Amino acid sequence: MAAGGAVEQSYLVRRADPDDVDTIDALYDRLYGDGNFSEALAIFHAVDKGFLTNQDLRVKFLLSLVETSFMSVTVEDEEGHVVGFAVLDDTPLHLSASEARAPWLDANWPYISTFLCPIFFLLPLALSKSPRQALQNPYVLGWLPVAFYCWHQTEEHAHDFRGWRYSFVPNFNHSVGALLFQSCETIGHLSCPLNTRITLYVNVMVVWVGFVGTMVSAHYLGGIVNWGMSVVNAFAGHLLPFLFMGYNPGAFQSIFMFLFGIYAISRGGRRLAAASIVNGVLFHIITFGVGTNLVLVAHWPQELMAVLSVVGTWPMPLLVARYLAPKQYDKLEDLDDSENEESP
């Protein structure tokens, strides 16, 4: 009994159930519908504020908290109404790759890319007589995807344009990834479709191994073909989602990567440019469409993503360059479509 003869209200605290999510969402909307709390919650969980103001996305987000947290509880009053919700021992999603949760390389490879970025930008230019000559040299253009992608990885996985640490994985898992991979509804969005290890495999194998291996190998125009993959990723993976869903980590740099990539692939003629774009689309279909589903649904080893990433950015571009690249020439600017014959 409370003082003054008032009847003390009793509450029931129980483990939250996925079936509670609609009631929890209604409670959130009633308490924080004005959006004042959404910004702080979005920063804590490294998601765009739009995920909390859009009801459909917010329901999926709240469901992921119920499914993936150490413990989530709801509070019911005497009439069975949910009047409270708490997530216990929950780690902010943008810290899911911290040293306490993932191996050192999984957590810190983006900073290695940040360190390599200026080196790969300056070294090819330093070996050319002038910047103009460098931009006409297919070998320089072939190496520049490495530099641009290291820059891209810095914003995407190290610290994004807002200063948030490792925010691409949770952002993707709760937005585009949630739309493309329905199996994540049952697996949970904390590590589906991307986790720190898959992210490491794809990024390191594509840029440090695939892109570099292509340029070390025989045909330098293979590097220009890899610009097609970069253009497709920048446009479909970042710029389109930015237009429809707001900022995503890597979107700002993608503007520059997309524009320069269009310039780079155009230097090899229309046929090679079209083939480069097709190669980029195939890379994403094979690696992310087929590969990710084999890992998530068929439970294939995650190392499959590393293998597909290398194949799609090393042997495939070299094959495209071998059969579709122009014959011998001195400057890319001297090319015209009549030169786009198959290499011997």
mmCIF file of C-alpha atoms in Angstrom:
data_model
loop_
_atom_site.group_PDB
_atom_site.id
_atom_site.type_symbol
_atom_site.label_atom_id
_atom_site.label_comp_id
_atom_site.label_asym_id
_atom_site.label_seq_id
_atom_site.Cartn_x
_atom_site.Cartn_y
_atom_site.Cartn_z
ATOM 1 C CA MET A 1 0.000 0.000 0.000
ATOM 2 C CA ALA A 2 1.202 3.486 -0.786
ATOM 3 C CA ALA A 3 1.115 6.415 1.637
ATOM 4 C CA GLY A 4 -2.201 8.196 2.004
ATOM 5 C CA GLY A 5 -4.222 5.068 1.391
ATOM 6 C CA ALA A 6 -3.511 4.999 -2.355
ATOM 7 C CA VAL A 7 -3.271 1.579 -3.947
ATOM 8 C CA GLU A 8 0.228 0.849 -5.193
ATOM 9 C CA GLN A 9 0.362 -0.081 -8.864
ATOM 10 C CA SER A 10 1.989 -3.427 -9.599
ATOM 11 C CA TYR A 11 3.883 -4.332 -12.760
ATOM 12 C CA LEU A 12 5.064 -7.501 -14.406
ATOM 13 C CA VAL A 13 8.532 -7.626 -15.953
ATOM 14 C CA ARG A 14 9.059 -10.464 -18.418
ATOM 15 C CA ARG A 15 11.346 -11.375 -21.281
ATOM 16 C CA ALA A 16 10.310 -9.630 -24.477
ATOM 17 C CA ASP A 17 8.894 -11.714 -27.282
ATOM 18 C CA PRO A 18 8.979 -10.930 -31.028
ATOM 19 C CA ASP A 19 5.184 -10.807 -30.900
ATOM 20 C CA ASP A 20 5.508 -7.739 -28.653
ATOM 21 C CA VAL A 21 7.142 -5.642 -31.349
ATOM 22 C CA ASP A 22 3.953 -3.942 -32.578
ATOM 23 C CA THR A 23 3.020 -2.951 -29.039
ATOM 24 C CA ILE A 24 6.572 -1.739 -28.384
ATOM 25 C CA ASP A 25 6.420 0.294 -31.584
ATOM 26 C CA ALA A 26 3.136 1.876 -30.500
ATOM 27 C CA LEU A 27 4.703 2.711 -27.129
ATOM 28 C CA TYR A 28 7.706 4.290 -28.870
ATOM 29 C CA ASP A 29 5.447 6.332 -31.137
ATOM 30 C CA ARG A 30 3.376 7.534 -28.190
ATOM 31 C CA LEU A 31 6.391 8.573 -26.119
ATOM 32 C CA TYR A 32 8.823 9.764 -28.786
ATOM 33 C CA GLY A 33 6.657 10.443 -31.810
ATOM 34 C CA ASP A 34 7.909 14.025 -31.941
ATOM 35 C CA GLY A 35 11.343 12.715 -32.976
ATOM 36 C CA ASN A 36 13.345 14.287 -30.147
ATOM 37 C CA PHE A 37 14.623 10.922 -28.929
ATOM 38 C CA SER A 38 15.142 9.415 -32.369
ATOM 39 C CA GLU A 39 18.398 11.250 -33.061
ATOM 40 C CA ALA A 40 20.098 9.978 -29.899
ATOM 41 C CA LEU A 41 18.870 6.424 -30.459
ATOM 42 C CA ALA A 42 19.989 6.513 -34.086
ATOM 43 C CA ILE A 43 23.486 7.642 -33.106
ATOM 44 C CA PHE A 44 23.727 4.976 -30.409
ATOM 45 C CA HIS A 45 22.815 2.189 -32.827
ATOM 46 C CA ALA A 46 24.544 3.665 -35.915
ATOM 47 C CA VAL A 47 21.423 3.768 -38.051
ATOM 48 C CA ASP A 48 19.988 6.611 -40.046
ATOM 49 C CA LYS A 49 17.311 8.592 -38.229
ATOM 50 C CA GLY A 50 14.958 7.689 -41.063
ATOM 51 C CA PHE A 51 14.839 4.121 -39.758
ATOM 52 C CA LEU A 52 13.203 5.379 -36.576
ATOM 53 C CA THR A 53 10.801 7.843 -38.172
ATOM 54 C CA ASN A 54 9.579 5.369 -40.809
ATOM 55 C CA GLN A 55 7.257 2.916 -39.057
ATOM 56 C CA ASP A 56 7.970 -0.130 -41.240
ATOM 57 C CA LEU A 57 11.725 0.277 -40.838
ATOM 58 C CA ARG A 58 11.368 1.054 -37.133
ATOM 59 C CA VAL A 59 9.403 -2.159 -36.521
ATOM 60 C CA LYS A 60 12.184 -4.180 -38.173
ATOM 61 C CA PHE A 61 14.775 -2.345 -36.105
ATOM 62 C CA LEU A 62 12.940 -2.960 -32.819
ATOM 63 C CA LEU A 63 12.485 -6.605 -33.778
ATOM 64 C CA SER A 64 16.239 -6.925 -34.317
ATOM 65 C CA LEU A 65 16.830 -5.573 -30.794
ATOM 66 C CA VAL A 66 14.487 -8.180 -29.333
ATOM 67 C CA GLU A 67 16.151 -10.960 -31.312
ATOM 68 C CA THR A 68 19.830 -10.116 -30.918
ATOM 69 C CA SER A 69 20.298 -8.440 -27.533
ATOM 70 C CA PHE A 70 21.585 -10.341 -24.509
ATOM 71 C CA MET A 71 18.200 -9.811 -22.884
ATOM 72 C CA SER A 72 15.239 -7.617 -23.722
ATOM 73 C CA VAL A 73 12.310 -7.191 -21.351
ATOM 74 C CA THR A 74 8.857 -5.657 -21.441
ATOM 75 C CA VAL A 75 6.955 -4.177 -18.523
ATOM 76 C CA GLU A 76 3.203 -4.801 -18.256
ATOM 77 C CA ASP A 77 0.706 -3.103 -15.975
ATOM 78 C CA GLU A 78 -2.080 -4.920 -14.130
ATOM 79 C CA GLU A 79 -4.290 -4.804 -17.206
ATOM 80 C CA GLY A 80 -1.672 -6.436 -19.403
ATOM 81 C CA HIS A 81 -0.697 -3.276 -21.293
ATOM 82 C CA VAL A 82 2.959 -2.903 -22.250
ATOM 83 C CA VAL A 83 4.166 0.267 -20.550
ATOM 84 C CA GLY A 84 7.923 -0.201 -20.790
ATOM 85 C CA PHE A 85 10.670 -1.860 -22.806
ATOM 86 C CA ALA A 86 14.361 -2.277 -22.037
ATOM 87 C CA VAL A 87 17.321 -3.818 -23.824
ATOM 88 C CA LEU A 88 19.962 -5.121 -21.436
ATOM 89 C CA ASP A 89 23.690 -5.502 -22.108
ATOM 90 C CA ASP A 90 23.233 -4.265 -25.642
ATOM 91 C CA THR A 91 26.313 -3.089 -27.556
ATOM 92 C CA PRO A 92 25.905 -0.236 -30.051
ATOM 93 C CA LEU A 93 25.859 -1.792 -33.487
ATOM 94 C CA HIS A 94 28.515 0.558 -34.843
ATOM 95 C CA LEU A 95 30.896 -0.891 -32.234
ATOM 96 C CA SER A 96 30.201 -4.482 -33.267
ATOM 97 C CA ALA A 97 33.663 -4.621 -34.840
ATOM 98 C CA SER A 98 35.494 -3.292 -31.805
ATOM 99 C CA GLU A 99 38.489 -5.127 -30.461
ATOM 100 C CA ALA A 100 36.349 -6.616 -27.698
ATOM 101 C CA ARG A 101 34.020 -8.279 -30.169
ATOM 102 C CA ALA A 102 36.168 -9.109 -33.196
ATOM 103 C CA PRO A 103 39.777 -10.026 -34.034
ATOM 104 C CA TRP A 104 42.206 -7.155 -34.501
ATOM 105 C CA LEU A 105 42.319 -7.341 -38.300
ATOM 106 C CA ASP A 106 38.517 -7.459 -38.572
ATOM 107 C CA ALA A 107 38.329 -4.251 -36.562
ATOM 108 C CA ASN A 108 41.280 -2.323 -37.974
ATOM 109 C CA TRP A 109 41.720 -3.188 -41.653
ATOM 110 C CA PRO A 110 39.900 0.051 -42.693
ATOM 111 C CA TYR A 111 42.707 2.070 -41.123
ATOM 112 C CA ILE A 112 45.251 0.152 -43.187
ATOM 113 C CA SER A 113 43.324 1.199 -46.296
ATOM 114 C CA THR A 114 43.366 4.778 -45.032
ATOM 115 C CA PHE A 115 47.156 4.572 -44.735
ATOM 116 C CA LEU A 116 47.540 3.036 -48.215
ATOM 117 C CA CYS A 117 45.204 5.525 -49.909
ATOM 118 C CA PRO A 118 47.631 8.452 -50.452
ATOM 119 C CA ILE A 119 50.404 6.048 -51.453
ATOM 120 C CA PHE A 120 48.335 4.541 -54.260
ATOM 121 C CA PHE A 121 47.227 7.997 -55.368
ATOM 122 C CA LEU A 122 50.674 9.566 -55.443
ATOM 123 C CA LEU A 123 52.891 6.714 -56.638
ATOM 124 C CA PRO A 124 51.388 6.279 -60.150
ATOM 125 C CA LEU A 125 51.305 10.042 -60.614
ATOM 126 C CA ALA A 126 54.906 10.383 -59.436
ATOM 127 C CA LEU A 127 56.052 7.923 -62.095
ATOM 128 C CA SER A 128 54.446 10.006 -64.865
ATOM 129 C CA LYS A 129 55.879 13.162 -66.392
ATOM 130 C CA SER A 130 52.711 15.162 -65.756
ATOM 131 C CA PRO A 131 49.198 14.660 -64.352
ATOM 132 C CA ARG A 132 47.789 15.001 -67.879
ATOM 133 C CA GLN A 133 50.046 12.239 -69.146
ATOM 134 C CA ALA A 134 49.142 10.102 -66.136
ATOM 135 C CA LEU A 135 45.428 10.367 -66.907
ATOM 136 C CA GLN A 136 46.129 9.240 -70.483
ATOM 137 C CA ASN A 137 48.149 6.245 -69.345
ATOM 138 C CA PRO A 138 46.076 3.041 -69.118
ATOM 139 C CA TYR A 139 48.465 1.623 -66.548
ATOM 140 C CA VAL A 140 47.915 4.595 -64.227
ATOM 141 C CA LEU A 141 44.159 4.471 -64.772
ATOM 142 C CA GLY A 142 44.267 0.762 -63.994
ATOM 143 C CA TRP A 143 45.993 1.335 -60.654
ATOM 144 C CA LEU A 144 43.705 4.168 -59.556
ATOM 145 C CA PRO A 145 40.777 1.871 -58.568
ATOM 146 C CA VAL A 146 43.003 0.726 -55.695
ATOM 147 C CA ALA A 147 43.487 4.312 -54.523
ATOM 148 C CA PHE A 148 39.855 5.309 -54.969
ATOM 149 C CA TYR A 149 38.615 2.197 -53.177
ATOM 150 C CA CYS A 150 40.980 2.712 -50.241
ATOM 151 C CA TRP A 151 39.481 6.198 -49.964
ATOM 152 C CA HIS A 152 36.018 4.668 -50.269
ATOM 153 C CA GLN A 153 36.736 2.150 -47.502
ATOM 154 C CA THR A 154 37.863 4.968 -45.219
ATOM 155 C CA GLU A 155 34.443 6.628 -45.309
ATOM 156 C CA GLU A 156 32.535 3.382 -45.565
ATOM 157 C CA HIS A 157 34.147 1.402 -42.747
ATOM 158 C CA ALA A 158 36.588 3.539 -40.742
ATOM 159 C CA HIS A 159 34.736 6.803 -40.026
ATOM 160 C CA ASP A 160 31.917 8.008 -42.215
ATOM 161 C CA PHE A 161 31.069 11.575 -43.197
ATOM 162 C CA ARG A 162 29.347 12.056 -39.814
ATOM 163 C CA GLY A 163 32.352 10.753 -37.888
ATOM 164 C CA TRP A 164 30.690 7.462 -36.948
ATOM 165 C CA ARG A 165 32.953 4.440 -36.505
ATOM 166 C CA TYR A 166 32.362 1.282 -38.587
ATOM 167 C CA SER A 167 28.805 2.231 -39.429
ATOM 168 C CA PHE A 168 28.338 0.668 -42.879
ATOM 169 C CA VAL A 169 27.642 -2.874 -41.654
ATOM 170 C CA PRO A 170 24.733 -2.043 -39.300
ATOM 171 C CA ASN A 171 23.433 0.584 -41.727
ATOM 172 C CA PHE A 172 23.383 -1.905 -44.614
ATOM 173 C CA ASN A 173 21.970 -4.745 -42.512
ATOM 174 C CA HIS A 174 19.005 -2.644 -41.416
ATOM 175 C CA SER A 175 18.325 -1.004 -44.787
ATOM 176 C CA VAL A 176 19.252 -2.416 -48.193
ATOM 177 C CA GLY A 177 20.382 -5.734 -46.744
ATOM 178 C CA ALA A 178 17.070 -6.192 -44.939
ATOM 179 C CA LEU A 179 15.212 -5.654 -48.209
ATOM 180 C CA LEU A 180 17.403 -7.948 -50.318
ATOM 181 C CA PHE A 181 17.910 -10.846 -47.902
ATOM 182 C CA GLN A 182 14.633 -11.993 -46.381
ATOM 183 C CA SER A 183 16.389 -14.793 -44.505
ATOM 184 C CA CYS A 184 17.768 -12.128 -42.162
ATOM 185 C CA GLU A 185 14.286 -11.730 -40.697
ATOM 186 C CA THR A 186 14.857 -15.001 -38.852
ATOM 187 C CA ILE A 187 18.648 -14.858 -38.491
ATOM 188 C CA GLY A 188 18.643 -11.321 -37.079
ATOM 189 C CA HIS A 189 20.048 -8.101 -38.515
ATOM 190 C CA LEU A 190 22.969 -7.697 -36.146
ATOM 191 C CA SER A 191 25.165 -9.882 -38.355
ATOM 192 C CA CYS A 192 22.980 -10.590 -41.377
ATOM 193 C CA PRO A 193 23.696 -10.347 -44.237
ATOM 194 C CA LEU A 194 27.064 -8.821 -43.286
ATOM 195 C CA ASN A 195 29.264 -9.524 -40.312
ATOM 196 C CA THR A 196 32.772 -8.318 -39.572
ATOM 197 C CA ARG A 197 34.476 -11.366 -41.094
ATOM 198 C CA ILE A 198 32.550 -11.313 -44.394
ATOM 199 C CA THR A 199 33.168 -7.571 -44.616
ATOM 200 C CA LEU A 200 36.886 -8.178 -44.113
ATOM 201 C CA TYR A 201 37.000 -10.935 -46.736
ATOM 202 C CA VAL A 202 35.198 -8.940 -49.412
ATOM 203 C CA ASN A 203 37.010 -5.633 -48.979
ATOM 204 C CA VAL A 204 40.515 -6.973 -48.501
ATOM 205 C CA MET A 205 40.272 -9.578 -51.247
ATOM 206 C CA VAL A 206 38.711 -7.185 -53.748
ATOM 207 C CA VAL A 207 41.080 -4.252 -53.285
ATOM 208 C CA TRP A 208 44.309 -5.530 -51.761
ATOM 209 C CA VAL A 209 44.360 -8.813 -53.695
ATOM 210 C CA GLY A 210 42.070 -8.659 -56.741
ATOM 211 C CA PHE A 211 42.725 -5.109 -57.941
ATOM 212 C CA VAL A 212 46.449 -5.322 -57.217
ATOM 213 C CA GLY A 213 46.756 -8.805 -58.710
ATOM 214 C CA THR A 214 45.096 -7.642 -61.907
ATOM 215 C CA MET A 215 47.630 -4.869 -62.393
ATOM 216 C CA VAL A 216 50.588 -7.094 -61.574
ATOM 217 C CA SER A 217 49.336 -9.603 -64.141
ATOM 218 C CA ALA A 218 49.778 -9.427 -67.874
ATOM 219 C CA HIS A 219 47.138 -7.110 -69.348
ATOM 220 C CA TYR A 220 47.006 -3.634 -67.829
ATOM 221 C CA LEU A 221 43.561 -2.873 -69.247
ATOM 222 C CA GLY A 222 42.178 -5.345 -66.728
ATOM 223 C CA GLY A 223 42.469 -2.499 -64.235
ATOM 224 C CA ILE A 224 40.192 -0.325 -66.335
ATOM 225 C CA VAL A 225 37.661 -3.171 -66.371
ATOM 226 C CA ASN A 226 37.688 -3.090 -62.559
ATOM 227 C CA TRP A 227 36.486 0.494 -62.792
ATOM 228 C CA GLY A 228 33.195 -1.009 -63.982
ATOM 229 C CA MET A 229 32.766 -2.793 -60.656
ATOM 230 C CA SER A 230 33.578 0.440 -58.830
ATOM 231 C CA VAL A 231 31.041 2.412 -60.870
ATOM 232 C CA VAL A 232 28.293 -0.159 -60.278
ATOM 233 C CA ASN A 233 28.988 -0.253 -56.546
ATOM 234 C CA ALA A 234 29.075 3.537 -56.250
ATOM 235 C CA PHE A 235 25.844 4.039 -58.191
ATOM 236 C CA ALA A 236 23.679 1.095 -57.106
ATOM 237 C CA GLY A 237 25.158 0.514 -53.665
ATOM 238 C CA HIS A 238 25.439 4.094 -52.428
ATOM 239 C CA LEU A 239 24.082 6.863 -54.645
ATOM 240 C CA LEU A 240 20.670 5.313 -55.355
ATOM 241 C CA PRO A 241 20.090 4.414 -51.675
ATOM 242 C CA PHE A 242 21.191 7.952 -50.790
ATOM 243 C CA LEU A 243 18.482 9.404 -53.049
ATOM 244 C CA PHE A 244 15.707 7.238 -51.607
ATOM 245 C CA MET A 245 16.805 6.476 -48.030
ATOM 246 C CA GLY A 246 19.206 9.228 -47.015
ATOM 247 C CA TYR A 247 22.923 9.244 -46.313
ATOM 248 C CA ASN A 248 24.777 5.949 -46.067
ATOM 249 C CA PRO A 249 28.462 5.415 -45.206
ATOM 250 C CA GLY A 250 30.495 5.787 -48.396
ATOM 251 C CA ALA A 251 27.926 7.869 -50.284
ATOM 252 C CA PHE A 252 29.968 11.081 -50.349
ATOM 253 C CA GLN A 253 33.085 9.436 -51.776
ATOM 254 C CA SER A 254 30.938 7.490 -54.245
ATOM 255 C CA ILE A 255 30.169 10.727 -56.081
ATOM 256 C CA PHE A 256 33.836 11.088 -57.015
ATOM 257 C CA MET A 257 34.407 7.376 -57.638
ATOM 258 C CA PHE A 258 31.398 7.206 -59.948
ATOM 259 C CA LEU A 259 32.345 10.276 -61.992
ATOM 260 C CA PHE A 260 36.011 9.367 -62.365
ATOM 261 C CA GLY A 261 35.094 5.749 -63.049
ATOM 262 C CA ILE A 262 32.892 6.791 -65.969
ATOM 263 C CA TYR A 263 35.800 8.795 -67.352
ATOM 264 C CA ALA A 264 38.245 5.903 -66.899
ATOM 265 C CA ILE A 265 36.189 3.205 -68.617
ATOM 266 C CA SER A 266 35.301 5.584 -71.454
ATOM 267 C CA ARG A 267 38.998 5.808 -72.372
ATOM 268 C CA GLY A 268 38.946 2.251 -73.680
ATOM 269 C CA GLY A 269 36.098 2.765 -76.133
ATOM 270 C CA ARG A 270 32.394 2.033 -75.908
ATOM 271 C CA ARG A 271 32.693 -1.724 -76.237
ATOM 272 C CA LEU A 272 35.172 -2.097 -73.385
ATOM 273 C CA ALA A 273 33.188 0.401 -71.276
ATOM 274 C CA ALA A 274 29.981 -1.605 -71.720
ATOM 275 C CA ALA A 275 31.814 -4.842 -70.948
ATOM 276 C CA SER A 276 33.282 -3.261 -67.803
ATOM 277 C CA ILE A 277 29.822 -2.313 -66.538
ATOM 278 C CA VAL A 278 28.495 -5.804 -67.311
ATOM 279 C CA ASN A 279 31.473 -7.292 -65.477
ATOM 280 C CA GLY A 280 30.678 -5.067 -62.483
ATOM 281 C CA VAL A 281 27.048 -6.183 -62.455
ATOM 282 C CA LEU A 282 28.064 -9.848 -62.723
ATOM 283 C CA PHE A 283 30.529 -9.413 -59.869
ATOM 284 C CA HIS A 284 27.786 -8.148 -57.564
ATOM 285 C CA ILE A 285 25.314 -10.837 -58.644
ATOM 286 C CA ILE A 286 27.806 -13.674 -58.203
ATOM 287 C CA THR A 287 29.540 -12.457 -55.053
ATOM 288 C CA PHE A 288 26.699 -10.831 -53.136
ATOM 289 C CA GLY A 289 23.636 -12.454 -54.674
ATOM 290 C CA VAL A 290 24.798 -16.052 -55.027
ATOM 291 C CA GLY A 291 27.691 -16.088 -52.559
ATOM 292 C CA THR A 292 25.891 -14.426 -49.658
ATOM 293 C CA ASN A 293 22.859 -16.698 -50.010
ATOM 294 C CA LEU A 294 25.070 -19.784 -50.112
ATOM 295 C CA VAL A 295 26.682 -18.659 -46.857
ATOM 296 C CA LEU A 296 23.456 -17.607 -45.116
ATOM 297 C CA VAL A 297 20.994 -20.210 -46.368
ATOM 298 C CA ALA A 298 23.103 -23.194 -47.434
ATOM 299 C CA HIS A 299 25.656 -22.621 -44.635
ATOM 300 C CA TRP A 300 28.682 -22.717 -46.911
ATOM 301 C CA PRO A 301 31.906 -21.470 -45.280
ATOM 302 C CA GLN A 302 32.395 -17.711 -45.189
ATOM 303 C CA GLU A 303 35.685 -18.147 -47.037
ATOM 304 C CA LEU A 304 33.583 -18.586 -50.179
ATOM 305 C CA MET A 305 33.112 -14.802 -50.170
ATOM 306 C CA ALA A 306 36.889 -14.333 -50.239
ATOM 307 C CA VAL A 307 37.270 -16.702 -53.199
ATOM 308 C CA LEU A 308 34.461 -15.094 -55.204
ATOM 309 C CA SER A 309 35.820 -11.625 -54.458
ATOM 310 C CA VAL A 310 39.222 -12.521 -55.898
ATOM 311 C CA VAL A 311 37.799 -14.305 -58.946
ATOM 312 C CA GLY A 312 35.524 -11.379 -59.765
ATOM 313 C CA THR A 313 38.282 -8.771 -59.595
ATOM 314 C CA TRP A 314 41.262 -10.659 -61.019
ATOM 315 C CA PRO A 315 40.616 -13.467 -63.562
ATOM 316 C CA MET A 316 37.310 -12.039 -64.814
ATOM 317 C CA PRO A 317 38.636 -8.528 -65.633
ATOM 318 C CA LEU A 318 41.704 -10.032 -67.292
ATOM 319 C CA LEU A 319 39.507 -12.178 -69.535
ATOM 320 C CA VAL A 320 37.355 -9.204 -70.475
ATOM 321 C CA ALA A 321 40.443 -7.120 -71.233
ATOM 322 C CA ARG A 322 42.044 -9.887 -73.263
ATOM 323 C CA TYR A 323 39.140 -10.298 -75.652
ATOM 324 C CA LEU A 324 37.600 -6.822 -75.719
ATOM 325 C CA ALA A 325 40.463 -4.388 -75.127
ATOM 326 C CA PRO A 326 41.835 -2.318 -78.025
ATOM 327 C CA LYS A 327 45.028 -3.331 -79.786
ATOM 328 C CA GLN A 328 48.351 -1.586 -79.304
ATOM 329 C CA TYR A 329 48.244 2.189 -78.893
ATOM 330 C CA ASP A 330 50.267 4.991 -77.386
ATOM 331 C CA LYS A 331 47.582 7.109 -75.741
ATOM 332 C CA LEU A 332 44.092 6.309 -74.651
ATOM 333 C CA GLU A 333 42.910 9.593 -76.141
ATOM 334 C CA ASP A 334 43.921 8.332 -79.596
ATOM 335 C CA LEU A 335 41.403 5.493 -79.456
ATOM 336 C CA ASP A 336 38.277 5.325 -81.517
ATOM 337 C CA ASP A 337 35.728 2.588 -81.882
ATOM 338 C CA SER A 338 37.364 1.260 -85.039
ATOM 339 C CA GLU A 339 40.306 0.118 -82.920
ATOM 340 C CA ASN A 340 38.159 -1.965 -80.599
ATOM 341 C CA GLU A 341 39.163 -5.279 -82.080
ATOM 342 C CA GLU A 342 39.938 -8.440 -80.185
ATOM 343 C CA SER A 343 43.452 -8.813 -78.871
ATOM 344 C CA PRO A 344 45.420 -11.680 -80.416
#
